[in-house]
Short mmCIF file of C-alpha atoms in Angstrom, two decimals:
data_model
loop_
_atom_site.label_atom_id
_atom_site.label_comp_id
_atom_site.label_asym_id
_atom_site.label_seq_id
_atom_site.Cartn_x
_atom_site.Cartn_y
_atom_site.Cartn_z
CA UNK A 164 106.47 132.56 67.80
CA UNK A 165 109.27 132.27 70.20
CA UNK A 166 111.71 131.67 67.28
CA UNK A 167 110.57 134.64 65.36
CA UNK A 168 111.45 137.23 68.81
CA UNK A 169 114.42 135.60 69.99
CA UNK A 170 116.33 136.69 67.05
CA UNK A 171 114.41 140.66 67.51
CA UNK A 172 115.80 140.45 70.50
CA UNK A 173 119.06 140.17 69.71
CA UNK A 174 118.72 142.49 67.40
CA UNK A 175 117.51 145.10 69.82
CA UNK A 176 120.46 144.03 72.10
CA UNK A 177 123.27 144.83 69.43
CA UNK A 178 121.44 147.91 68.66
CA UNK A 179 121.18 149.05 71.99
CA UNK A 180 124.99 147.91 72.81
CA UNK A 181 126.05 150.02 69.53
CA UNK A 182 123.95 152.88 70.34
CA UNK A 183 125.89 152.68 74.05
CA UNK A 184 129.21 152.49 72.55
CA UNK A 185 128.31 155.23 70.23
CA UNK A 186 127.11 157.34 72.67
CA UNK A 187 130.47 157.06 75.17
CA UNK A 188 132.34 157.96 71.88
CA UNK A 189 130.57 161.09 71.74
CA UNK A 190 131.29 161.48 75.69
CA UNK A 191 134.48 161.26 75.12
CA UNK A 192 134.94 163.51 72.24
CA UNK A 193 133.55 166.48 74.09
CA UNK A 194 136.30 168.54 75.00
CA UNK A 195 136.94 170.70 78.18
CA UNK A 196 135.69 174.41 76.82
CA UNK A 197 132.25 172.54 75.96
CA UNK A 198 132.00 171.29 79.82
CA UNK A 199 132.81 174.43 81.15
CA UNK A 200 131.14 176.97 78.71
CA UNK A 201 128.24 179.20 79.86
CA UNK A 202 125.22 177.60 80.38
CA UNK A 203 123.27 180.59 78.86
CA UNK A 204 124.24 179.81 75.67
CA UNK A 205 122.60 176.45 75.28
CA UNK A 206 123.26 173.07 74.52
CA UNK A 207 127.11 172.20 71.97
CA UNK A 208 126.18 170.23 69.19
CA UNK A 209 127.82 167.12 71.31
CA UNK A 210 125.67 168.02 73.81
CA UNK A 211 122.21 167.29 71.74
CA UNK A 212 124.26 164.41 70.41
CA UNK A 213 124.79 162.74 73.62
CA UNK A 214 121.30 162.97 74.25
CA UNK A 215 119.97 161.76 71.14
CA UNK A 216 122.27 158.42 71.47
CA UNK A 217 120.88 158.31 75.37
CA UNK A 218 117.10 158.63 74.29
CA UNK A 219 117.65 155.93 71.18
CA UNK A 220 119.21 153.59 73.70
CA UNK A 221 116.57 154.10 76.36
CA UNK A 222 113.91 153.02 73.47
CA UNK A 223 116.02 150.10 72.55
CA UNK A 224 116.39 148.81 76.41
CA UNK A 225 112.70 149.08 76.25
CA UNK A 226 112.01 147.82 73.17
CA UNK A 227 113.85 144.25 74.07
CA UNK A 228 112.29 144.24 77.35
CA UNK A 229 108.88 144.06 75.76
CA UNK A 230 109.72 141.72 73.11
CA UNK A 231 111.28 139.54 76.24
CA UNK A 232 108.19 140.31 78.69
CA UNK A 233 105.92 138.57 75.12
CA UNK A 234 108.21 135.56 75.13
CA UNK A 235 107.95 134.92 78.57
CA UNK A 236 104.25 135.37 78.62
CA UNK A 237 103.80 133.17 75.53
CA UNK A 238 106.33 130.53 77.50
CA UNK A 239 103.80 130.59 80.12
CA UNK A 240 100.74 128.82 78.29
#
């Protein structure tokens, strides 16, 4: 079993590490005007797209620290 999650974990680990580098792209793509613009009109586009790469990395983290947590429980016995 441990050789079947050991590569999902990796997986989730270059997912979340894309996902990361993704999501600083977008950081750094937003541009002055969108930082200082009125926060009655609601999220920029960048904005929502910042926090979509944030939440899809958060569930990746997680996601690999289950699949860990399993391995080192099944390690255990």
């Amino acid at each position: 079993m441990t050789y079947l999650l050991v590569p999902v974990v990796l997986v989730l680990m270059a997912l979340t590490v894309i996902t990361l580098v993704r999501g600083i792209a977008a950081f750094l793509q937003s541009t002055r005007e969108e930082l200082d613009q009125d926060e009655s009109s609601g999220p920029s586009a960048m904005q929502l797209k910042q926090n979509k790469l944030m939440m899809r990395r958060i569930v990746f983290q997680a996601a690999a620290i289950v699949v860990v947590a399993i391995i080192l429980f099944s390690a255990q016995k």
